[in-house]
Amino acid sequence: MIQVATPTIMPHPVLSTYSLESIGTVISSMNLAGQLGNPQLAAWPVVNLAIFIPIVIKEYRTITKVWWRNGAVNGNVDFGLYRPNGDGLNLTRLFSTGSVAQSNAGAADNVQVVDVADYSPIPGLHYMGLVLDNNVGQIRKAIAGSTAFLALFGMGQMAAAFPLPPAVALATLASDMIPEIGLLFDRTVL
Amino acid sequence: MMGIISPPTDLLAWREVISPFSINSYGAGAILGAPASAAWPQVHRVIYWPFRVTTPFPVNTLFLINGAVANGNFDLAVFHFQGRRLVATGTTAQAGINQAQAINVAAANVILSPGDYYGACVLDNVAGTIFRYAFGLRIAGNMQEVLGVMPLPAQAAFAADATGWAIAMGISSRSFA
């Protein structure tokens, strides 16, 4: 007999920075500017700087697409999904989009959606990674308003990381950039 | 034979950084506000804040977000909810302003079992500052204790909270803040 645990909440087809599965609780408990529905715009802080956001994937589900929200577009973007190695520092890439031209074509809400080969991660903690190859292209974001307490978000960064590398050594996030990015599960239309 | 496919399905599982603002603490149910710098409220006052883990949590790093003035010493720790100290930084000189000061405690090899705990912070002076959000109420679940001396005790003597701060302290299973 196989028993399958019942999820405590309904699996949502779209997970993002603002989800409870990610850092949505920290953003909302700090009542930051730029919460879901009202994200602020900013140019990417540093050329080739990759920023990583933790996200808990609770069930066996299939990722079909990834997305991020643009402002003014420029250059190229790479989005990846990583898993922690369990050593408290390093991540391993599970997949990435590779270099994609930043574009708002056909997206009134500036959501850029990229199809990926269907991928079903083992439930657990993962990190979404985003990197731009320039500091002109804009991404929508939440605003901490200070770099002092960014450590509370549990995010991380890696310099010189375009395109996203297969192995990442995380460092403490140093830029007030909490990008609005996410994953689509189990369906093909965002 | 019975096979069980039951990965933890709650939202508290597998987190790597826990603070009062996170889903593992009262941040889950409260819109507080962004933390700001403030002087510690009382010499040797300990602020305890509650949190829960639902999967094993190796305590690698404890960190404090220092405010605009660093002064004297602090001690950070994790206590069992019944008051026993499990891991602590010990008395540590506060250094650096407007940034996280992280202390690696991995050598203690403490892995929290699923359950309820308190994070703890104490400063030995009222000139040193930390980032905190002042909500001014005890209802979030904080506790306090006023010590005679540093460091944090082996057994907490919890008393009602008189500060009402969500302090910018973190407990991390990572090796950095």
CSV table of C-alpha atoms in Angstrom, one decimal, chain A residues 1-9 19-23 25-32 35 54-60 84 87-89 91 123-125 127 144 146-156 170-173, chain B residues 1-36 60 63 65-66 97-100 131 133 167-170 173-177:
chain,number,residue,atom,x,y,z
A,1,MET,CA,0.0,0.0,0.0
A,2,ILE,CA,1.3,3.4,-0.9
A,3,GLN,CA,0.3,6.4,1.2
A,4,VAL,CA,0.7,9.9,-0.2
A,5,ALA,CA,0.6,12.7,2.2
A,6,THR,CA,-2.0,15.3,1.7
A,7,PRO,CA,-0.6,18.8,1.1
A,8,THR,CA,-1.4,21.3,3.8
A,9,ILE,CA,-2.3,23.9,1.2
A,19,SER,CA,5.0,33.1,-2.6
A,20,LEU,CA,4.9,31.7,0.9
A,21,GLU,CA,7.1,28.9,-0.5
A,22,SER,CA,9.8,31.6,-1.2
A,23,ILE,CA,10.5,34.8,0.7
A,25,THR,CA,6.5,36.1,4.2
A,26,VAL,CA,9.6,38.2,4.8
A,27,ILE,CA,8.6,40.7,2.2
A,28,SER,CA,5.1,41.0,3.6
A,29,SER,CA,6.1,41.0,7.3
A,30,MET,CA,8.5,43.9,6.6
A,31,ASN,CA,5.7,45.6,4.5
A,32,LEU,CA,8.2,46.4,1.9
A,35,GLN,CA,5.0,43.9,-3.1
A,54,PRO,CA,15.2,30.4,-2.1
A,55,ILE,CA,12.1,28.5,-2.9
A,56,VAL,CA,10.6,25.4,-1.3
A,57,ILE,CA,9.0,23.0,-3.8
A,58,LYS,CA,6.8,20.8,-1.6
A,59,GLU,CA,5.4,18.2,-4.0
A,60,TYR,CA,6.4,16.2,-7.0
A,84,PRO,CA,21.7,23.3,-2.4
A,87,ASP,CA,27.1,22.1,2.7
A,88,GLY,CA,25.6,25.4,3.5
A,89,LEU,CA,27.4,27.2,0.7
A,91,LEU,CA,24.5,25.1,-5.3
A,123,PRO,CA,10.7,18.1,-3.3
A,124,GLY,CA,12.9,20.3,-1.1
A,125,LEU,CA,14.7,23.6,-1.0
A,127,TYR,CA,17.1,28.4,-5.5
A,144,ALA,CA,14.2,46.6,1.1
A,146,SER,CA,18.5,49.3,2.9
A,147,THR,CA,21.3,46.8,2.2
A,148,ALA,CA,21.9,46.4,5.9
A,149,PHE,CA,19.3,43.7,6.6
A,150,LEU,CA,19.3,41.8,3.3
A,151,ALA,CA,20.7,38.7,5.1
A,152,LEU,CA,17.3,38.2,6.6
A,153,PHE,CA,15.9,37.2,3.2
A,154,GLY,CA,18.1,34.2,2.9
A,155,MET,CA,19.0,35.2,-0.7
A,156,GLY,CA,22.5,35.0,-2.1
A,170,LEU,CA,26.8,31.6,-2.7
A,171,ALA,CA,27.8,34.9,-1.0
A,172,THR,CA,25.7,37.3,1.0
A,173,LEU,CA,23.5,39.5,-1.1
B,1,MET,CA,4.9,-3.9,3.0
B,2,MET,CA,3.9,-0.3,3.3
B,3,GLY,CA,5.7,2.4,1.5
B,4,ILE,CA,5.2,6.0,2.5
B,5,ILE,CA,5.7,8.8,0.1
B,6,SER,CA,5.5,11.8,2.4
B,7,PRO,CA,7.9,14.6,1.9
B,8,PRO,CA,7.1,17.4,4.3
B,9,THR,CA,4.3,19.4,2.9
B,10,ASP,CA,4.2,22.3,5.3
B,11,LEU,CA,5.7,25.6,4.4
B,12,LEU,CA,8.1,25.7,7.2
B,13,ALA,CA,10.2,22.8,6.0
B,14,TRP,CA,13.7,23.1,4.6
B,15,ARG,CA,14.3,26.7,5.3
B,16,GLU,CA,17.9,27.9,5.5
B,17,VAL,CA,17.6,31.3,7.2
B,18,ILE,CA,15.1,31.9,10.1
B,19,SER,CA,14.4,35.3,11.7
B,20,PRO,CA,11.4,36.9,13.5
B,21,PHE,CA,10.3,38.1,10.1
B,22,SER,CA,10.3,34.7,8.4
B,23,ILE,CA,7.5,32.1,8.0
B,24,ASN,CA,9.0,30.0,10.8
B,25,SER,CA,8.3,32.8,13.3
B,26,TYR,CA,5.7,35.4,13.8
B,27,GLY,CA,6.5,37.0,10.5
B,28,ALA,CA,4.1,34.4,9.2
B,29,GLY,CA,1.1,36.1,10.6
B,30,ALA,CA,1.9,39.7,11.0
B,31,ILE,CA,2.5,42.7,8.8
B,32,LEU,CA,5.2,44.4,10.8
B,33,GLY,CA,7.5,46.8,9.0
B,34,ALA,CA,11.0,47.3,7.8
B,35,PRO,CA,13.6,47.1,10.6
B,36,ALA,CA,15.6,50.2,11.5
B,60,ASN,CA,25.7,26.8,11.1
B,63,PHE,CA,24.0,36.6,12.8
B,65,ILE,CA,22.2,43.1,11.9
B,66,ASN,CA,24.2,45.8,13.6
B,97,ILE,CA,27.8,49.0,11.3
B,98,ASN,CA,24.7,48.8,9.2
B,99,GLN,CA,25.5,45.2,8.2
B,100,ALA,CA,25.2,41.6,9.3
B,131,PHE,CA,18.2,46.8,13.4
B,133,TYR,CA,11.1,46.7,14.0
B,167,ILE,CA,14.9,42.0,16.1
B,168,ALA,CA,17.0,41.6,13.0
B,169,MET,CA,18.7,38.4,14.1
B,170,GLY,CA,19.1,35.3,12.0
B,173,SER,CA,22.0,26.6,8.3
B,174,ARG,CA,24.4,28.2,5.8
B,175,SER,CA,28.0,29.1,6.4
B,176,PHE,CA,27.4,32.8,5.8
B,177,ALA,CA,24.8,35.4,6.6
